[in-house]
Amino acid sequence: MLATINEKVSTKLLGLVGLIGIAVASLSVQTACIWFFNQPKVPVKLRKND
């Protein structure tokens, strides 16, 4: 019983961590950098579809 509760809690917690990571990545993908020559490539999955 305790193992199933622990599994449910850890699954939800890891899902929340993943969601926060995606949110931070999508918010910071369009930020400007003063070092123009060292701009990293934006991953395809994070580009905005305008």
JSON list of C-alpha atoms in Angstrom, two decimals:
[
{"chain": "A", "resi": 1, "resn": "MET", "atom": "CA", "xyz": [0.00, 0.00, 0.00]},
{"chain": "A", "resi": 2, "resn": "LEU", "atom": "CA", "xyz": [2.75, 2.43, 0.93]},
{"chain": "A", "resi": 3, "resn": "ALA", "atom": "CA", "xyz": [4.64, 1.55, -2.26]},
{"chain": "A", "resi": 4, "resn": "THR", "atom": "CA", "xyz": [1.69, 2.49, -4.49]},
{"chain": "A", "resi": 5, "resn": "ILE", "atom": "CA", "xyz": [1.20, 5.80, -2.66]},
{"chain": "A", "resi": 6, "resn": "ASN", "atom": "CA", "xyz": [4.91, 6.54, -2.98]},
{"chain": "A", "resi": 7, "resn": "GLU", "atom": "CA", "xyz": [4.80, 5.70, -6.70]},
{"chain": "A", "resi": 8, "resn": "LYS", "atom": "CA", "xyz": [1.81, 8.01, -7.30]},
{"chain": "A", "resi": 9, "resn": "VAL", "atom": "CA", "xyz": [3.42, 10.89, -5.44]},
{"chain": "A", "resi": 10, "resn": "SER", "atom": "CA", "xyz": [6.76, 10.51, -7.20]},
{"chain": "A", "resi": 11, "resn": "THR", "atom": "CA", "xyz": [5.05, 10.30, -10.60]},
{"chain": "A", "resi": 12, "resn": "LYS", "atom": "CA", "xyz": [3.14, 13.53, -9.97]},
{"chain": "A", "resi": 13, "resn": "LEU", "atom": "CA", "xyz": [6.22, 15.26, -8.58]},
{"chain": "A", "resi": 14, "resn": "LEU", "atom": "CA", "xyz": [8.35, 14.29, -11.57]},
{"chain": "A", "resi": 15, "resn": "GLY", "atom": "CA", "xyz": [5.59, 15.44, -13.91]},
{"chain": "A", "resi": 16, "resn": "LEU", "atom": "CA", "xyz": [5.53, 18.80, -12.16]},
{"chain": "A", "resi": 17, "resn": "VAL", "atom": "CA", "xyz": [9.31, 19.13, -12.41]},
{"chain": "A", "resi": 18, "resn": "GLY", "atom": "CA", "xyz": [9.11, 18.37, -16.13]},
{"chain": "A", "resi": 19, "resn": "LEU", "atom": "CA", "xyz": [6.35, 20.92, -16.63]},
{"chain": "A", "resi": 20, "resn": "ILE", "atom": "CA", "xyz": [8.35, 23.60, -14.83]},
{"chain": "A", "resi": 21, "resn": "GLY", "atom": "CA", "xyz": [11.38, 22.77, -16.97]},
{"chain": "A", "resi": 22, "resn": "ILE", "atom": "CA", "xyz": [9.38, 23.12, -20.19]},
{"chain": "A", "resi": 23, "resn": "ALA", "atom": "CA", "xyz": [7.89, 26.42, -18.99]},
{"chain": "A", "resi": 24, "resn": "VAL", "atom": "CA", "xyz": [11.30, 27.87, -18.14]},
{"chain": "A", "resi": 25, "resn": "ALA", "atom": "CA", "xyz": [12.75, 26.73, -21.46]},
{"chain": "A", "resi": 26, "resn": "SER", "atom": "CA", "xyz": [9.91, 28.22, -23.47]},
{"chain": "A", "resi": 27, "resn": "LEU", "atom": "CA", "xyz": [10.09, 31.54, -21.59]},
{"chain": "A", "resi": 28, "resn": "SER", "atom": "CA", "xyz": [13.84, 31.89, -21.97]},
{"chain": "A", "resi": 29, "resn": "VAL", "atom": "CA", "xyz": [14.10, 30.77, -25.59]},
{"chain": "A", "resi": 30, "resn": "GLN", "atom": "CA", "xyz": [13.59, 34.27, -26.99]},
{"chain": "A", "resi": 31, "resn": "THR", "atom": "CA", "xyz": [15.87, 36.20, -24.63]},
{"chain": "A", "resi": 32, "resn": "ALA", "atom": "CA", "xyz": [18.61, 38.28, -26.15]},
{"chain": "A", "resi": 33, "resn": "CYS", "atom": "CA", "xyz": [22.30, 37.79, -25.48]},
{"chain": "A", "resi": 34, "resn": "ILE", "atom": "CA", "xyz": [24.92, 40.53, -25.67]},
{"chain": "A", "resi": 35, "resn": "TRP", "atom": "CA", "xyz": [27.36, 38.02, -27.17]},
{"chain": "A", "resi": 36, "resn": "PHE", "atom": "CA", "xyz": [25.76, 37.78, -30.62]},
{"chain": "A", "resi": 37, "resn": "PHE", "atom": "CA", "xyz": [28.47, 35.52, -32.03]},
{"chain": "A", "resi": 38, "resn": "ASN", "atom": "CA", "xyz": [27.93, 32.95, -29.28]},
{"chain": "A", "resi": 39, "resn": "GLN", "atom": "CA", "xyz": [24.14, 32.53, -29.67]},
{"chain": "A", "resi": 40, "resn": "PRO", "atom": "CA", "xyz": [23.15, 28.87, -29.29]},
{"chain": "A", "resi": 41, "resn": "LYS", "atom": "CA", "xyz": [20.79, 27.32, -31.82]},
{"chain": "A", "resi": 42, "resn": "VAL", "atom": "CA", "xyz": [17.16, 27.24, -30.72]},
{"chain": "A", "resi": 43, "resn": "PRO", "atom": "CA", "xyz": [15.79, 23.69, -30.63]},
{"chain": "A", "resi": 44, "resn": "VAL", "atom": "CA", "xyz": [13.02, 23.04, -33.15]},
{"chain": "A", "resi": 45, "resn": "LYS", "atom": "CA", "xyz": [10.55, 21.98, -30.44]},
{"chain": "A", "resi": 46, "resn": "LEU", "atom": "CA", "xyz": [10.95, 25.30, -28.60]},
{"chain": "A", "resi": 47, "resn": "ARG", "atom": "CA", "xyz": [10.52, 27.62, -31.59]},
{"chain": "A", "resi": 48, "resn": "LYS", "atom": "CA", "xyz": [7.33, 29.62, -31.74]},
{"chain": "A", "resi": 49, "resn": "ASN", "atom": "CA", "xyz": [5.11, 28.89, -34.72]},
{"chain": "A", "resi": 50, "resn": "ASP", "atom": "CA", "xyz": [4.18, 32.39, -35.89]}
]
